């Protein structure tokens, strides 16, 4: 394979030298912003010879062009068409450089777009999904959009995973965030998103953190000279559920005012989303005499989610080649979950048959867990380009986050009629986690030859996070609160990164090869070493845990144009996943009646190797992209459970227990059903395997996993369109059990009044079939293979949910592109 690739690099340019083509870049004539999906056509005496569209960077290539004299025509909605005469000799490649288009104000006033933009497109290092096509999610948040992306799944708890593994980094407009997806993605209104980019094999320019790659969210950054204003409101709920009325409402506004070299932009949003649901569960724990202690639970489990954001930014263009941007972001998030469970507890056999004369009781366990966080970030970046083609980007960011949480938990005596009686136990927990993060980046792009460049840079970051935890127990005799356990943690994590990346284009072959160096200097200091030996009695608790680790991360991408309508992309990279503080801090949480949870300060990073081969073919009615992938995780971190037999509860933590692998295929298809109907069907099929040792028990398990994603957009009458989507995720094995099959479907109607095209009305129905049910089971075994516990759980979130949304957009003036920058650190700790 190595010899084949090396030969390809050497000889393909020579074999293709005789091919003739015309290439260039279409840009806004005023500010030089690239124009994506502009139409390019080549005519000979009014006869069309060939044509195409520009890519996301405004670039185009017309291939297999014969020698002769032609007229090149470039057009884009809202701009004056551009025509120029071109002459092409035999075997000649004509590079036109930048072609600037001027604004056509009259065309902007009234225009109807009849062309189609693909739902999914493939680039050398990423898949790009057009957010506008996922109309069923436009009144929601970024989380709702992501549910439509093939191989990406979001659990009802908001955890993002790809091809069976979690751990994405989230980027906003190409800027790193390191923000926990379940936090950030619920704060971004879907209506403000232009594209979602899934980068499973990032280049060396991107930081290597995250075992599943990067999700880059591109917001609507093309704004107007003058004023642009957008406002959204949404309301909804499920009034047809008796006694269950989860209300939902949200509002957001964004504005941009651009004049001459200055641009001021900002926005604010608020969302309140209630989730009504319930839970059933059956847990059993092995006893010394071979019987099992059973806990059969059922009860309501409502959730409340509140998000608020404010952002403000300003940019100044010193010249076309020199720009400065500064921004501020504030976000607040609150998640509250109440669980009112009745537990029927008894001693029985492994099948749940009670043993006469043994313990049999009913416990009512109401508990409420509230997590809150405020996030602030200040960012500034400067961009400078020289005539030689050298480009410098300098960026700095500071984030200040404050995270805290409270949990209140009671056990009350009850009976089989579910009366609530005497208070037996009452405890509460509080944690406070301040975080400060700093990041700098110095990035250079240096042309070294025609169609060849070197990117290099230095990207240091510094993280400081503290933490305080108190566990309080209510003394029923004295009526006073006591604090039997408290702890504190201080984390210092410094990462120094440098990279070099080589990019080149040789006719039909594009390549990107790079190497990234990262040095991790980390110190975790604990206040209390108690309970560190819960899972390993021989472990001696330490006050300080240090990590000083250098790592190299290579990345390689090759993009080869097999034919005019066929592409082959080969890529591979190595990455790292450093555990967040919340998984390392040894705070002893009593989550609810069945489970304690504690972090492990000895956690080590995971290392991930990714290889992909992608083939794309464009046909008359459908475009197809098929990707074969292999991912192997070394030193994998699993969430694991064991038993505290003294209290008959499960003990949960995180540990480096082994390795996992995923091997399979992903298929994306864009169907053009007529001039305006679009159908996207995507999916994946892969083998997922886990090997490791968990509490002296060898785990070797695997499953055949699959996903299906569909999205349909179809007009009904002018101004009224129908949208439908469905996501299906198969059952899959976990380190100690299995997650059940999950599916969800949504529909929407979008209406734009004929005489008021600035307004859009959307009626959305989420979870049409009431299928939002998360089922899972977990089991643990001792070294002799005996089952020491089993837990089977189902979470129900009630649907369907109906939402009505209004979007109003006002704009005037000429196009101008603005950069936006968001926060960077600590919401992953939320």
PDB file of N, CA and C in Angstrom, residues 639-708:
ATOM      1  N   UNK A 639     -17.422   3.714  31.562  1.00  0.00           N
ATOM      2  CA  UNK A 639     -18.177   3.927  32.795  1.00  0.00           C
ATOM      3  C   UNK A 639     -18.575   2.561  33.316  1.00  0.00           C
ATOM      4  N   UNK A 640     -18.160   2.229  34.537  1.00  0.00           N
ATOM      5  CA  UNK A 640     -18.328   0.872  35.059  1.00  0.00           C
ATOM      6  C   UNK A 640     -19.027   0.905  36.414  1.00  0.00           C
ATOM      7  N   UNK A 641     -19.597  -0.243  36.766  1.00  0.00           N
ATOM      8  CA  UNK A 641     -20.312  -0.400  38.030  1.00  0.00           C
ATOM      9  C   UNK A 641     -19.816  -1.636  38.762  1.00  0.00           C
ATOM     10  N   UNK A 642     -19.831  -1.548  40.086  1.00  0.00           N
ATOM     11  CA  UNK A 642     -19.638  -2.715  40.934  1.00  0.00           C
ATOM     12  C   UNK A 642     -20.590  -2.578  42.115  1.00  0.00           C
ATOM     13  N   UNK A 643     -20.404  -3.398  43.154  1.00  0.00           N
ATOM     14  CA  UNK A 643     -21.398  -3.500  44.224  1.00  0.00           C
ATOM     15  C   UNK A 643     -20.779  -3.158  45.568  1.00  0.00           C
ATOM     16  N   UNK A 644     -21.523  -2.397  46.376  1.00  0.00           N
ATOM     17  CA  UNK A 644     -21.234  -2.244  47.801  1.00  0.00           C
ATOM     18  C   UNK A 644     -22.274  -3.090  48.532  1.00  0.00           C
ATOM     19  N   UNK A 645     -21.876  -4.309  48.921  1.00  0.00           N
ATOM     20  CA  UNK A 645     -22.838  -5.244  49.498  1.00  0.00           C
ATOM     21  C   UNK A 645     -23.308  -4.829  50.884  1.00  0.00           C
ATOM     22  N   UNK A 646     -22.500  -4.040  51.574  1.00  0.00           N
ATOM     23  CA  UNK A 646     -22.902  -3.596  52.908  1.00  0.00           C
ATOM     24  C   UNK A 646     -24.154  -2.720  52.847  1.00  0.00           C
ATOM     25  N   UNK A 647     -24.223  -1.850  51.811  1.00  0.00           N
ATOM     26  CA  UNK A 647     -25.374  -0.965  51.676  1.00  0.00           C
ATOM     27  C   UNK A 647     -26.343  -1.431  50.592  1.00  0.00           C
ATOM     28  N   UNK A 648     -26.000  -2.499  49.868  1.00  0.00           N
ATOM     29  CA  UNK A 648     -26.822  -2.993  48.759  1.00  0.00           C
ATOM     30  C   UNK A 648     -27.091  -1.888  47.735  1.00  0.00           C
ATOM     31  N   UNK A 649     -26.030  -1.254  47.277  1.00  0.00           N
ATOM     32  CA  UNK A 649     -26.124  -0.241  46.231  1.00  0.00           C
ATOM     33  C   UNK A 649     -25.029  -0.498  45.198  1.00  0.00           C
ATOM     34  N   UNK A 650     -25.213   0.099  44.008  1.00  0.00           N
ATOM     35  CA  UNK A 650     -24.194   0.030  42.978  1.00  0.00           C
ATOM     36  C   UNK A 650     -23.208   1.169  43.162  1.00  0.00           C
ATOM     37  N   UNK A 651     -21.945   0.903  42.861  1.00  0.00           N
ATOM     38  CA  UNK A 651     -20.888   1.912  42.896  1.00  0.00           C
ATOM     39  C   UNK A 651     -20.432   2.137  41.455  1.00  0.00           C
ATOM     40  N   UNK A 652     -20.504   3.383  40.994  1.00  0.00           N
ATOM     41  CA  UNK A 652     -20.225   3.711  39.590  1.00  0.00           C
ATOM     42  C   UNK A 652     -19.012   4.617  39.505  1.00  0.00           C
ATOM     43  N   UNK A 653     -18.172   4.363  38.502  1.00  0.00           N
ATOM     44  CA  UNK A 653     -17.005   5.199  38.294  1.00  0.00           C
ATOM     45  C   UNK A 653     -16.568   5.084  36.833  1.00  0.00           C
ATOM     46  N   UNK A 654     -15.373   5.618  36.538  1.00  0.00           N
ATOM     47  CA  UNK A 654     -14.776   5.558  35.206  1.00  0.00           C
ATOM     48  C   UNK A 654     -13.400   4.940  35.335  1.00  0.00           C
ATOM     49  N   UNK A 655     -13.023   4.130  34.357  1.00  0.00           N
ATOM     50  CA  UNK A 655     -11.727   3.474  34.436  1.00  0.00           C
ATOM     51  C   UNK A 655     -11.193   3.177  33.044  1.00  0.00           C
ATOM     52  N   UNK A 656      -9.855   3.122  32.942  1.00  0.00           N
ATOM     53  CA  UNK A 656      -9.196   2.653  31.705  1.00  0.00           C
ATOM     54  C   UNK A 656      -9.212   1.134  31.729  1.00  0.00           C
ATOM     55  N   UNK A 657     -10.204   0.546  31.076  1.00  0.00           N
ATOM     56  CA  UNK A 657     -10.441  -0.887  31.247  1.00  0.00           C
ATOM     57  C   UNK A 657      -9.994  -1.732  30.071  1.00  0.00           C
ATOM     58  N   UNK A 658      -9.650  -1.113  28.911  1.00  0.00           N
ATOM     59  CA  UNK A 658      -9.280  -1.955  27.780  1.00  0.00           C
ATOM     60  C   UNK A 658      -9.268  -1.193  26.476  1.00  0.00           C
ATOM     61  N   UNK A 659      -9.749  -1.818  25.412  1.00  0.00           N
ATOM     62  CA  UNK A 659      -9.740  -1.229  24.074  1.00  0.00           C
ATOM     63  C   UNK A 659     -11.097  -1.453  23.410  1.00  0.00           C
ATOM     64  N   UNK A 660     -11.390  -0.633  22.389  1.00  0.00           N
ATOM     65  CA  UNK A 660     -12.556  -0.908  21.560  1.00  0.00           C
ATOM     66  C   UNK A 660     -12.226  -0.596  20.113  1.00  0.00           C
ATOM     67  N   UNK A 661     -12.999  -1.192  19.202  1.00  0.00           N
ATOM     68  CA  UNK A 661     -12.793  -1.006  17.762  1.00  0.00           C
ATOM     69  C   UNK A 661     -14.151  -0.901  17.061  1.00  0.00           C
ATOM     70  N   UNK A 662     -14.162  -0.133  15.984  1.00  0.00           N
ATOM     71  CA  UNK A 662     -15.332  -0.060  15.110  1.00  0.00           C
ATOM     72  C   UNK A 662     -14.850  -0.203  13.668  1.00  0.00           C
ATOM     73  N   UNK A 663     -15.477  -1.086  12.899  1.00  0.00           N
ATOM     74  CA  UNK A 663     -15.115  -1.336  11.506  1.00  0.00           C
ATOM     75  C   UNK A 663     -16.392  -1.459  10.694  1.00  0.00           C
ATOM     76  N   UNK A 664     -16.527  -0.604   9.657  1.00  0.00           N
ATOM     77  CA  UNK A 664     -17.753  -0.702   8.887  1.00  0.00           C
ATOM     78  C   UNK A 664     -17.836   0.276   7.740  1.00  0.00           C
ATOM     79  N   UNK A 665     -19.079   0.495   7.267  1.00  0.00           N
ATOM     80  CA  UNK A 665     -19.357   1.343   6.119  1.00  0.00           C
ATOM     81  C   UNK A 665     -20.415   2.377   6.482  1.00  0.00           C
ATOM     82  N   UNK A 666     -20.279   3.556   5.870  1.00  0.00           N
ATOM     83  CA  UNK A 666     -21.282   4.610   5.985  1.00  0.00           C
ATOM     84  C   UNK A 666     -21.693   5.016   4.573  1.00  0.00           C
ATOM     85  N   UNK A 667     -22.994   5.186   4.334  1.00  0.00           N
ATOM     86  CA  UNK A 667     -23.510   5.512   3.006  1.00  0.00           C
ATOM     87  C   UNK A 667     -24.426   6.723   3.103  1.00  0.00           C
ATOM     88  N   UNK A 668     -24.152   7.766   2.291  1.00  0.00           N
ATOM     89  CA  UNK A 668     -24.996   8.947   2.204  1.00  0.00           C
ATOM     90  C   UNK A 668     -25.457   9.122   0.768  1.00  0.00           C
ATOM     91  N   UNK A 669     -26.750   9.369   0.577  1.00  0.00           N
ATOM     92  CA  UNK A 669     -27.297   9.568  -0.767  1.00  0.00           C
ATOM     93  C   UNK A 669     -28.169  10.812  -0.798  1.00  0.00           C
ATOM     94  N   UNK A 670     -27.991  11.628  -1.842  1.00  0.00           N
ATOM     95  CA  UNK A 670     -28.831  12.791  -2.097  1.00  0.00           C
ATOM     96  C   UNK A 670     -29.676  12.514  -3.340  1.00  0.00           C
ATOM     97  N   UNK A 671     -30.997  12.401  -3.165  1.00  0.00           N
ATOM     98  CA  UNK A 671     -31.905  12.100  -4.276  1.00  0.00           C
ATOM     99  C   UNK A 671     -32.592  13.380  -4.737  1.00  0.00           C
ATOM    100  N   UNK A 672     -32.592  13.602  -6.048  1.00  0.00           N
ATOM    101  CA  UNK A 672     -33.291  14.741  -6.636  1.00  0.00           C
ATOM    102  C   UNK A 672     -34.562  14.229  -7.318  1.00  0.00           C
ATOM    103  N   UNK A 673     -35.679  14.377  -6.611  1.00  0.00           N
ATOM    104  CA  UNK A 673     -36.948  13.852  -7.093  1.00  0.00           C
ATOM    105  C   UNK A 673     -37.752  14.991  -7.699  1.00  0.00           C
ATOM    106  N   UNK A 674     -37.462  15.291  -8.951  1.00  0.00           N
ATOM    107  CA  UNK A 674     -38.088  16.440  -9.588  1.00  0.00           C
ATOM    108  C   UNK A 674     -37.258  17.677  -9.358  1.00  0.00           C
ATOM    109  N   UNK A 675     -37.827  18.828  -9.715  1.00  0.00           N
ATOM    110  CA  UNK A 675     -37.059  20.066  -9.675  1.00  0.00           C
ATOM    111  C   UNK A 675     -36.920  20.635  -8.269  1.00  0.00           C
ATOM    112  N   UNK A 676     -37.810  20.253  -7.328  1.00  0.00           N
ATOM    113  CA  UNK A 676     -37.777  20.898  -6.012  1.00  0.00           C
ATOM    114  C   UNK A 676     -37.805  19.923  -4.848  1.00  0.00           C
ATOM    115  N   UNK A 677     -38.075  18.649  -5.092  1.00  0.00           N
ATOM    116  CA  UNK A 677     -38.161  17.672  -4.011  1.00  0.00           C
ATOM    117  C   UNK A 677     -36.793  17.060  -3.760  1.00  0.00           C
ATOM    118  N   UNK A 678     -36.382  17.088  -2.506  1.00  0.00           N
ATOM    119  CA  UNK A 678     -35.089  16.506  -2.144  1.00  0.00           C
ATOM    120  C   UNK A 678     -35.292  15.447  -1.069  1.00  0.00           C
ATOM    121  N   UNK A 679     -34.612  14.325  -1.240  1.00  0.00           N
ATOM    122  CA  UNK A 679     -34.636  13.254  -0.260  1.00  0.00           C
ATOM    123  C   UNK A 679     -33.202  12.875   0.074  1.00  0.00           C
ATOM    124  N   UNK A 680     -32.883  12.926   1.343  1.00  0.00           N
ATOM    125  CA  UNK A 680     -31.564  12.492   1.813  1.00  0.00           C
ATOM    126  C   UNK A 680     -31.746  11.213   2.613  1.00  0.00           C
ATOM    127  N   UNK A 681     -30.982  10.196   2.259  1.00  0.00           N
ATOM    128  CA  UNK A 681     -30.989   8.937   2.997  1.00  0.00           C
ATOM    129  C   UNK A 681     -29.544   8.589   3.330  1.00  0.00           C
ATOM    130  N   UNK A 682     -29.276   8.420   4.597  1.00  0.00           N
ATOM    131  CA  UNK A 682     -27.930   8.069   5.034  1.00  0.00           C
ATOM    132  C   UNK A 682     -27.988   6.968   6.070  1.00  0.00           C
ATOM    133  N   UNK A 683     -26.871   6.317   6.271  1.00  0.00           N
ATOM    134  CA  UNK A 683     -26.843   5.259   7.270  1.00  0.00           C
ATOM    135  C   UNK A 683     -25.466   4.656   7.406  1.00  0.00           C
ATOM    136  N   UNK A 684     -25.352   3.763   8.356  1.00  0.00           N
ATOM    137  CA  UNK A 684     -24.064   3.097   8.576  1.00  0.00           C
ATOM    138  C   UNK A 684     -24.315   1.673   9.051  1.00  0.00           C
ATOM    139  N   UNK A 685     -23.342   0.822   8.803  1.00  0.00           N
ATOM    140  CA  UNK A 685     -23.343  -0.564   9.253  1.00  0.00           C
ATOM    141  C   UNK A 685     -21.923  -0.898   9.674  1.00  0.00           C
ATOM    142  N   UNK A 686     -21.762  -1.259  10.955  1.00  0.00           N
ATOM    143  CA  UNK A 686     -20.401  -1.507  11.426  1.00  0.00           C
ATOM    144  C   UNK A 686     -20.390  -2.500  12.579  1.00  0.00           C
ATOM    145  N   UNK A 687     -19.257  -3.124  12.723  1.00  0.00           N
ATOM    146  CA  UNK A 687     -19.017  -4.042  13.832  1.00  0.00           C
ATOM    147  C   UNK A 687     -18.334  -3.277  14.955  1.00  0.00           C
ATOM    148  N   UNK A 688     -18.884  -3.386  16.157  1.00  0.00           N
ATOM    149  CA  UNK A 688     -18.324  -2.680  17.323  1.00  0.00           C
ATOM    150  C   UNK A 688     -17.916  -3.716  18.354  1.00  0.00           C
ATOM    151  N   UNK A 689     -16.656  -3.642  18.814  1.00  0.00           N
ATOM    152  CA  UNK A 689     -16.122  -4.661  19.718  1.00  0.00           C
ATOM    153  C   UNK A 689     -15.430  -3.997  20.903  1.00  0.00           C
ATOM    154  N   UNK A 690     -15.544  -4.630  22.085  1.00  0.00           N
ATOM    155  CA  UNK A 690     -14.929  -4.148  23.322  1.00  0.00           C
ATOM    156  C   UNK A 690     -14.166  -5.306  23.950  1.00  0.00           C
ATOM    157  N   UNK A 691     -12.912  -5.051  24.319  1.00  0.00           N
ATOM    158  CA  UNK A 691     -12.115  -6.026  25.062  1.00  0.00           C
ATOM    159  C   UNK A 691     -11.485  -5.333  26.267  1.00  0.00           C
ATOM    160  N   UNK A 692     -11.481  -6.003  27.418  1.00  0.00           N
ATOM    161  CA  UNK A 692     -10.854  -5.419  28.590  1.00  0.00           C
ATOM    162  C   UNK A 692     -11.062  -6.268  29.824  1.00  0.00           C
ATOM    163  N   UNK A 693     -10.565  -5.771  30.940  1.00  0.00           N
ATOM    164  CA  UNK A 693     -10.724  -6.412  32.239  1.00  0.00           C
ATOM    165  C   UNK A 693     -11.391  -5.423  33.175  1.00  0.00           C
ATOM    166  N   UNK A 694     -12.576  -5.797  33.683  1.00  0.00           N
ATOM    167  CA  UNK A 694     -13.349  -4.929  34.571  1.00  0.00           C
ATOM    168  C   UNK A 694     -13.541  -5.666  35.890  1.00  0.00           C
ATOM    169  N   UNK A 695     -12.856  -5.184  36.927  1.00  0.00           N
ATOM    170  CA  UNK A 695     -12.946  -5.778  38.265  1.00  0.00           C
ATOM    171  C   UNK A 695     -12.694  -7.285  38.228  1.00  0.00           C
ATOM    172  N   UNK A 696     -11.567  -7.653  37.597  1.00  0.00           N
ATOM    173  CA  UNK A 696     -11.095  -9.038  37.528  1.00  0.00           C
ATOM    174  C   UNK A 696     -11.951  -9.917  36.625  1.00  0.00           C
ATOM    175  N   UNK A 697     -12.854  -9.315  35.862  1.00  0.00           N
ATOM    176  CA  UNK A 697     -13.662 -10.096  34.930  1.00  0.00           C
ATOM    177  C   UNK A 697     -13.308  -9.675  33.505  1.00  0.00           C
ATOM    178  N   UNK A 698     -12.988 -10.662  32.662  1.00  0.00           N
ATOM    179  CA  UNK A 698     -12.582 -10.375  31.289  1.00  0.00           C
ATOM    180  C   UNK A 698     -13.799 -10.112  30.419  1.00  0.00           C
ATOM    181  N   UNK A 699     -13.798  -8.950  29.765  1.00  0.00           N
ATOM    182  CA  UNK A 699     -14.890  -8.561  28.880  1.00  0.00           C
ATOM    183  C   UNK A 699     -14.419  -8.706  27.438  1.00  0.00           C
ATOM    184  N   UNK A 700     -15.165  -9.438  26.632  1.00  0.00           N
ATOM    185  CA  UNK A 700     -14.887  -9.586  25.201  1.00  0.00           C
ATOM    186  C   UNK A 700     -16.232  -9.698  24.504  1.00  0.00           C
ATOM    187  N   UNK A 701     -16.753  -8.563  24.063  1.00  0.00           N
ATOM    188  CA  UNK A 701     -18.107  -8.536  23.520  1.00  0.00           C
ATOM    189  C   UNK A 701     -18.145  -7.689  22.261  1.00  0.00           C
ATOM    190  N   UNK A 702     -19.101  -7.962  21.388  1.00  0.00           N
ATOM    191  CA  UNK A 702     -19.230  -7.172  20.169  1.00  0.00           C
ATOM    192  C   UNK A 702     -20.671  -7.235  19.673  1.00  0.00           C
ATOM    193  N   UNK A 703     -21.018  -6.298  18.811  1.00  0.00           N
ATOM    194  CA  UNK A 703     -22.344  -6.269  18.213  1.00  0.00           C
ATOM    195  C   UNK A 703     -22.234  -5.698  16.806  1.00  0.00           C
ATOM    196  N   UNK A 704     -23.206  -6.048  15.969  1.00  0.00           N
ATOM    197  CA  UNK A 704     -23.323  -5.452  14.641  1.00  0.00           C
ATOM    198  C   UNK A 704     -24.298  -4.285  14.754  1.00  0.00           C
ATOM    199  N   UNK A 705     -23.799  -3.084  14.582  1.00  0.00           N
ATOM    200  CA  UNK A 705     -24.597  -1.882  14.778  1.00  0.00           C
ATOM    201  C   UNK A 705     -24.979  -1.260  13.440  1.00  0.00           C
ATOM    202  N   UNK A 706     -26.088  -0.543  13.433  1.00  0.00           N
ATOM    203  CA  UNK A 706     -26.502   0.155  12.218  1.00  0.00           C
ATOM    204  C   UNK A 706     -27.317   1.387  12.581  1.00  0.00           C
ATOM    205  N   UNK A 707     -27.297   2.351  11.682  1.00  0.00           N
ATOM    206  CA  UNK A 707     -28.095   3.561  11.839  1.00  0.00           C
ATOM    207  C   UNK A 707     -28.738   3.901  10.498  1.00  0.00           C
ATOM    208  N   UNK A 708     -29.889   4.561  10.548  1.00  0.00           N
ATOM    209  CA  UNK A 708     -30.573   5.060   9.356  1.00  0.00           C
ATOM    210  C   UNK A 708     -31.033   6.487   9.633  1.00  0.00           C
TER     211      UNK A 708
END
